[in-house]
Amino acid sequence: MYDRMQTITKGEIELLHNASMNILKNTGVTFNEPEALELFRQNGFKVEGKTVYFEEEKLLKAVEDAPSRFKIEARSPEKSLYIGEDDWVFVPTYGAPFIMDKNGNQRPGTMEDYANICKLVHTSEHINMNGFKHIEPSNVVEGTAYLEMLFANITLCDKPFMGSTDTIQSAKDTMEMIAIAFGGRETIKDKVVTIGLINPLSPLQFAEEMAGSIIEYARNGQALVILNMIMGGTSGPVSLPGLFALMNAEILAGLTLAQIVNPGTPVIYGTTSCPTNMQTGAATIGSPETWIINSVTTQMARYYKLPCRTGGSLTDSHVPDAQALAEGALSLSTSVRNGANFILHSCGMMGTFIGNNLEKWIIDEELCGMIRRMLTPIDITMESINVDSIKKVGIGGNYLMDPDTVKNCRTAFYKTSLYNKKDHSSWKKTGAKTIDEIASEQLVKRLAEYERPEIDPEVEIALADFITHRKQNM
Amino acid sequence: MYDRMQTITKGEIELLHNASMNILKNTGVTFNEPEALELFRQNGFKVEGKTVYFEEEKLLKAVEDAPSRFKIEARSPEKSLYIGEDDWVFVPTYGAPFIMDKNGNQRPGTMEDYANICKLVHTSEHINMNGFKHIEPSNVVEGTAYLEMLFANITLCDKPFMGSTDTIQSAKDTMEMIAIAFGGRETIKDKVVTIGLINPLSPLQFAEEMAGSIIEYARNGQALVILNMIMGGTSGPVSLPGLFALMNAEILAGLTLAQIVNPGTPVIYGTTSCPTNMQTGAATIGSPETWIINSVTTQMARYYKLPCRTGGSLTDSHVPDAQALAEGALSLSTSVRNGANFILHSCGMMGTFIGNNLEKWIIDEELCGMIRRMLTPIDITMESINVDSIKKVGIGGNYLMDPDTVKNCRTAFYKTSLYNKKDHSSWKKTGAKTIDEIASEQLVKRLAEYERPEIDPEVEIALADFITHRKQNM
């Protein structure tokens, strides 16, 4: 199909690939973690101090070992998912410090807020996987909050979920907890049940906890999403092509470590890079350049035959207003249309990653459903055209009583109870509500009606015991 | 590029084309206008009563005569535009009865509202053509309001504009007024300076004023946009493929009339078809099916090598809230990405075509700018990658003082003064405004700063005289 979005040619991708190889070979990447450096050394990579240098051959072997698609299993088997190639999943937020109300007021989040988001994921028609660290819970001990969040992820929702990579210990504990929930240490090595988020420190560094988490997840057969947030003009080049070369080098360096540890580890190729606002020095995630980055990143991931993660409903607005969804819809739809497979921040994120807003959460959620419908192919055949019915209704007729209409009118079109479809007069009569007001009402009802999914009581007790024990031994 | 949006195959388009031909040949299309029927008869078409039947050969000849791209000239030559193939224009609203405030209150529009919209078009960085009937002015005589609106279009803004097709007389008067403004009756026959909107009455009818306006515009060498608003389930099939066959038949019937009158008349192939809300019977223009229709319509127009018009920022919301821009952004971006050339309702329209809202107008306008930027290709070369600079900044460095950053930081990224890019604390300190509040403020300032473009005083007097004379003789 004709498309005004730029197609990156194979030649252009090769230019970027070669530039990345040049950087990886000559400048290298720093891994601030002794075991990672030792693993690189053992596998024949040149290591100087904390810096690792990459030869193209070894890197391409690693890319080849990583699968283009994998299955992630859920506690309820019918909710297991595939990620990669034609399959994609909508995942809500990760890493917002605050919870925000619909007027843009921030407050520290609590475990109750965290639980509410898990409940929304569980009851969602459109969001098929849970994220992690939706907010930073302020009413539990900071250093062990990840244990409570993992417990909520496992018990309040039966969909696949992301794990913790906050520290190497948290990655290890994620492995312990999934082992309890999914049948033991040996069982999980053969099936993916969680994904860890790895965020290189741009330019060209991996912090201790990131490198260590790559090793821990890969060793246990769990998946990784490696994504950088390069800010063009500060932590990366102001020129987008330069930014792509740097971005690609960092992601491939992390992927290589995962494949050294355990060839075949699923690695999602990702970025949430964006321009720097040159007046303020802040990131600008709701911008046309971000959507271009989404588009180019999906094309590069496909070149390497890797699953891809690009931006969800990203915005720089602090309220669920017209701006939030204008920016969010462009980011989300570009990512999904162009072939991303792991759509992180599909819903709820606002204010340049600063907060989670539950009204925006359910407005975005419905948008995910509408985008999925938009991308579902329709069947154009003699039968679906049904020219005889058109001729029968004829000139000036009405299709309301046409047999096709009577038969299909309930299912033919996408339905929403959140987005207003009332005419002006009925809308006025029913309170003239904006969508964020309707969202607030629906939120209260949905959380009130939530039912906790079943879980084997022994598993739940074992998870709780593990947490108690771990907290006593930190 | 990989794209999850459905590509309609040539075989599928041919199925639709053949179904349309079957309808046109056997059911026919009613034209409620004697001259149109006479023209069809003279050109060898079968006419029975008011119904015209079409043979494929004659229809394909008409399609072939219509250009794939044309130039529309502006009063200020540097603002002339091309429409078709790779070129597209953003046009604001057409046909909203009311003006709406940002809280969703409707009121009848006035000529002052109309003038304000013309002023916004004139001062717009992103909207390159003016529409018509942005609202229905309630403070001038209804039957001659089109004269005042045409006068505003010509004098308050120097960009190309749409004309009137409300009645045959209004189409004739549009020709008179453009002749005055553009150098006489003979001159305008050789250059396109306006476009008339033709709306078939679905299914399969053309009202008197529509058929008559086609003749009037074509005869004077002016362009037409033929677009239907088929409501799936009431005025057309509930099945989208059936809707496409009907839509295509109606558009091609109107196009054929234009080509009979004057072969080579530019005709834009368009639709704003949408589902019927089966609970209320109302149109639903902010829906995934509308975006699918946008996508398929652009692909069909390309098959016939015709310029295309599909939806702009369309919504069923009555306020410029998150819903309005979620729906609007999906509609607008699908149309532009997939290749539409004439993006009508690019900005301002709300409440399922019921009203024009000026806050939404400028929020949409900026979105048009961002979409154009998103679709502007970037140059991926050794120079733009500049791997040496990346190696020089190296591991853990900062690009802020990199020569590329210093040189390009002012122009590298899209800039907006409307969409919030402030961090939470500065946003709070400056009043914690939502985008519609900022839009209100910018609107006042922009209208206050407006300067009327120059016009030859003799032309302006002649236009005013024409209007006075016409009003006296209605």
PDB file of N, CA and C in Angstrom, chain B residues 413-453:
ATOM      1  N   PHE B 413      14.328  19.748  15.958  1.00  0.00           N
ATOM      2  CA  PHE B 413      13.088  19.143  16.443  1.00  0.00           C
ATOM      3  C   PHE B 413      11.892  20.076  16.270  1.00  0.00           C
ATOM      4  N   TYR B 414      10.735  19.457  16.079  1.00  0.00           N
ATOM      5  CA  TYR B 414       9.486  20.201  15.922  1.00  0.00           C
ATOM      6  C   TYR B 414       9.219  21.050  17.162  1.00  0.00           C
ATOM      7  N   LYS B 415       8.796  22.281  16.935  1.00  0.00           N
ATOM      8  CA  LYS B 415       8.517  23.165  18.064  1.00  0.00           C
ATOM      9  C   LYS B 415       7.037  23.495  18.151  1.00  0.00           C
ATOM     10  N   THR B 416       6.515  23.568  19.344  1.00  0.00           N
ATOM     11  CA  THR B 416       5.115  23.937  19.529  1.00  0.00           C
ATOM     12  C   THR B 416       5.000  24.875  20.717  1.00  0.00           C
ATOM     13  N   SER B 417       4.145  25.872  20.586  1.00  0.00           N
ATOM     14  CA  SER B 417       3.901  26.728  21.752  1.00  0.00           C
ATOM     15  C   SER B 417       2.539  26.391  22.362  1.00  0.00           C
ATOM     16  N   LEU B 418       1.795  25.488  21.724  1.00  0.00           N
ATOM     17  CA  LEU B 418       0.446  25.153  22.202  1.00  0.00           C
ATOM     18  C   LEU B 418       0.445  23.898  23.068  1.00  0.00           C
ATOM     19  N   TYR B 419       1.097  22.854  22.594  1.00  0.00           N
ATOM     20  CA  TYR B 419       1.145  21.593  23.346  1.00  0.00           C
ATOM     21  C   TYR B 419       2.131  21.762  24.506  1.00  0.00           C
ATOM     22  N   ASN B 420       1.728  21.342  25.700  1.00  0.00           N
ATOM     23  CA  ASN B 420       2.586  21.536  26.869  1.00  0.00           C
ATOM     24  C   ASN B 420       3.869  20.725  26.785  1.00  0.00           C
ATOM     25  N   LYS B 421       5.003  21.374  26.981  1.00  0.00           N
ATOM     26  CA  LYS B 421       6.291  20.689  27.049  1.00  0.00           C
ATOM     27  C   LYS B 421       7.004  21.037  28.353  1.00  0.00           C
ATOM     28  N   LYS B 422       6.259  21.647  29.275  1.00  0.00           N
ATOM     29  CA  LYS B 422       6.855  22.008  30.576  1.00  0.00           C
ATOM     30  C   LYS B 422       6.835  20.817  31.518  1.00  0.00           C
ATOM     31  N   ASP B 423       7.831  20.742  32.406  1.00  0.00           N
ATOM     32  CA  ASP B 423       7.773  19.687  33.409  1.00  0.00           C
ATOM     33  C   ASP B 423       6.680  20.029  34.428  1.00  0.00           C
ATOM     34  N   HIS B 424       6.384  19.067  35.306  1.00  0.00           N
ATOM     35  CA  HIS B 424       5.219  19.205  36.170  1.00  0.00           C
ATOM     36  C   HIS B 424       5.282  20.464  37.026  1.00  0.00           C
ATOM     37  N   SER B 425       6.459  20.750  37.546  1.00  0.00           N
ATOM     38  CA  SER B 425       6.548  21.888  38.455  1.00  0.00           C
ATOM     39  C   SER B 425       6.380  23.218  37.714  1.00  0.00           C
ATOM     40  N   SER B 426       6.999  23.380  36.563  1.00  0.00           N
ATOM     41  CA  SER B 426       6.799  24.648  35.820  1.00  0.00           C
ATOM     42  C   SER B 426       5.354  24.742  35.311  1.00  0.00           C
ATOM     43  N   TRP B 427       4.794  23.613  34.943  1.00  0.00           N
ATOM     44  CA  TRP B 427       3.399  23.613  34.474  1.00  0.00           C
ATOM     45  C   TRP B 427       2.478  24.085  35.588  1.00  0.00           C
ATOM     46  N   LYS B 428       2.706  23.581  36.804  1.00  0.00           N
ATOM     47  CA  LYS B 428       1.899  23.981  37.968  1.00  0.00           C
ATOM     48  C   LYS B 428       2.075  25.479  38.232  1.00  0.00           C
ATOM     49  N   LYS B 429       3.341  25.913  38.212  1.00  0.00           N
ATOM     50  CA  LYS B 429       3.634  27.323  38.509  1.00  0.00           C
ATOM     51  C   LYS B 429       3.001  28.278  37.504  1.00  0.00           C
ATOM     52  N   THR B 430       2.826  27.807  36.265  1.00  0.00           N
ATOM     53  CA  THR B 430       2.251  28.694  35.240  1.00  0.00           C
ATOM     54  C   THR B 430       0.757  28.440  35.067  1.00  0.00           C
ATOM     55  N   GLY B 431       0.123  27.909  36.096  1.00  0.00           N
ATOM     56  CA  GLY B 431      -1.335  27.865  36.089  1.00  0.00           C
ATOM     57  C   GLY B 431      -1.959  26.499  35.828  1.00  0.00           C
ATOM     58  N   ALA B 432      -1.159  25.465  35.630  1.00  0.00           N
ATOM     59  CA  ALA B 432      -1.667  24.093  35.428  1.00  0.00           C
ATOM     60  C   ALA B 432      -2.787  24.064  34.383  1.00  0.00           C
ATOM     61  N   LYS B 433      -2.510  24.647  33.234  1.00  0.00           N
ATOM     62  CA  LYS B 433      -3.556  24.769  32.208  1.00  0.00           C
ATOM     63  C   LYS B 433      -3.674  23.520  31.336  1.00  0.00           C
ATOM     64  N   THR B 434      -4.903  23.194  30.967  1.00  0.00           N
ATOM     65  CA  THR B 434      -5.123  22.146  29.969  1.00  0.00           C
ATOM     66  C   THR B 434      -4.951  22.779  28.586  1.00  0.00           C
ATOM     67  N   ILE B 435      -4.811  21.939  27.586  1.00  0.00           N
ATOM     68  CA  ILE B 435      -4.516  22.474  26.254  1.00  0.00           C
ATOM     69  C   ILE B 435      -5.661  23.335  25.725  1.00  0.00           C
ATOM     70  N   ASP B 436      -6.906  23.011  26.077  1.00  0.00           N
ATOM     71  CA  ASP B 436      -8.010  23.827  25.561  1.00  0.00           C
ATOM     72  C   ASP B 436      -7.998  25.218  26.203  1.00  0.00           C
ATOM     73  N   GLU B 437      -7.500  25.326  27.436  1.00  0.00           N
ATOM     74  CA  GLU B 437      -7.373  26.652  28.058  1.00  0.00           C
ATOM     75  C   GLU B 437      -6.274  27.472  27.368  1.00  0.00           C
ATOM     76  N   ILE B 438      -5.163  26.813  27.086  1.00  0.00           N
ATOM     77  CA  ILE B 438      -4.079  27.521  26.380  1.00  0.00           C
ATOM     78  C   ILE B 438      -4.568  27.929  24.981  1.00  0.00           C
ATOM     79  N   ALA B 439      -5.328  27.024  24.353  1.00  0.00           N
ATOM     80  CA  ALA B 439      -5.865  27.320  23.011  1.00  0.00           C
ATOM     81  C   ALA B 439      -6.744  28.567  23.047  1.00  0.00           C
ATOM     82  N   SER B 440      -7.582  28.696  24.072  1.00  0.00           N
ATOM     83  CA  SER B 440      -8.449  29.882  24.192  1.00  0.00           C
ATOM     84  C   SER B 440      -7.620  31.160  24.234  1.00  0.00           C
ATOM     85  N   GLU B 441      -6.569  31.131  25.005  1.00  0.00           N
ATOM     86  CA  GLU B 441      -5.726  32.327  25.124  1.00  0.00           C
ATOM     87  C   GLU B 441      -5.034  32.651  23.801  1.00  0.00           C
ATOM     88  N   GLN B 442      -4.494  31.619  23.165  1.00  0.00           N
ATOM     89  CA  GLN B 442      -3.770  31.857  21.906  1.00  0.00           C
ATOM     90  C   GLN B 442      -4.708  32.371  20.813  1.00  0.00           C
ATOM     91  N   LEU B 443      -5.945  31.897  20.862  1.00  0.00           N
ATOM     92  CA  LEU B 443      -6.959  32.289  19.890  1.00  0.00           C
ATOM     93  C   LEU B 443      -7.216  33.792  19.932  1.00  0.00           C
ATOM     94  N   VAL B 444      -7.410  34.303  21.132  1.00  0.00           N
ATOM     95  CA  VAL B 444      -7.688  35.732  21.323  1.00  0.00           C
ATOM     96  C   VAL B 444      -6.531  36.550  20.756  1.00  0.00           C
ATOM     97  N   LYS B 445      -5.318  36.151  21.105  1.00  0.00           N
ATOM     98  CA  LYS B 445      -4.128  36.876  20.673  1.00  0.00           C
ATOM     99  C   LYS B 445      -3.997  36.820  19.139  1.00  0.00           C
ATOM    100  N   ARG B 446      -4.205  35.658  18.593  1.00  0.00           N
ATOM    101  CA  ARG B 446      -4.011  35.481  17.146  1.00  0.00           C
ATOM    102  C   ARG B 446      -5.022  36.292  16.336  1.00  0.00           C
ATOM    103  N   LEU B 447      -6.274  36.298  16.795  1.00  0.00           N
ATOM    104  CA  LEU B 447      -7.289  37.068  16.070  1.00  0.00           C
ATOM    105  C   LEU B 447      -7.019  38.568  16.218  1.00  0.00           C
ATOM    106  N   ALA B 448      -6.527  38.970  17.383  1.00  0.00           N
ATOM    107  CA  ALA B 448      -6.222  40.385  17.600  1.00  0.00           C
ATOM    108  C   ALA B 448      -5.081  40.845  16.691  1.00  0.00           C
ATOM    109  N   GLU B 449      -4.144  39.941  16.434  1.00  0.00           N
ATOM    110  CA  GLU B 449      -2.975  40.311  15.639  1.00  0.00           C
ATOM    111  C   GLU B 449      -3.167  40.153  14.127  1.00  0.00           C
ATOM    112  N   TYR B 450      -4.331  39.628  13.749  1.00  0.00           N
ATOM    113  CA  TYR B 450      -4.591  39.370  12.324  1.00  0.00           C
ATOM    114  C   TYR B 450      -4.502  40.642  11.483  1.00  0.00           C
ATOM    115  N   GLU B 451      -3.865  40.498  10.330  1.00  0.00           N
ATOM    116  CA  GLU B 451      -3.864  41.614   9.365  1.00  0.00           C
ATOM    117  C   GLU B 451      -4.463  41.136   8.054  1.00  0.00           C
ATOM    118  N   ARG B 452      -5.399  41.911   7.539  1.00  0.00           N
ATOM    119  CA  ARG B 452      -6.094  41.558   6.309  1.00  0.00           C
ATOM    120  C   ARG B 452      -5.121  41.605   5.133  1.00  0.00           C
ATOM    121  N   PRO B 453      -5.147  40.575   4.266  1.00  0.00           N
ATOM    122  CA  PRO B 453      -4.241  40.616   3.115  1.00  0.00           C
ATOM    123  C   PRO B 453      -4.689  41.706   2.135  1.00  0.00           C
TER     124      PRO B 453
END
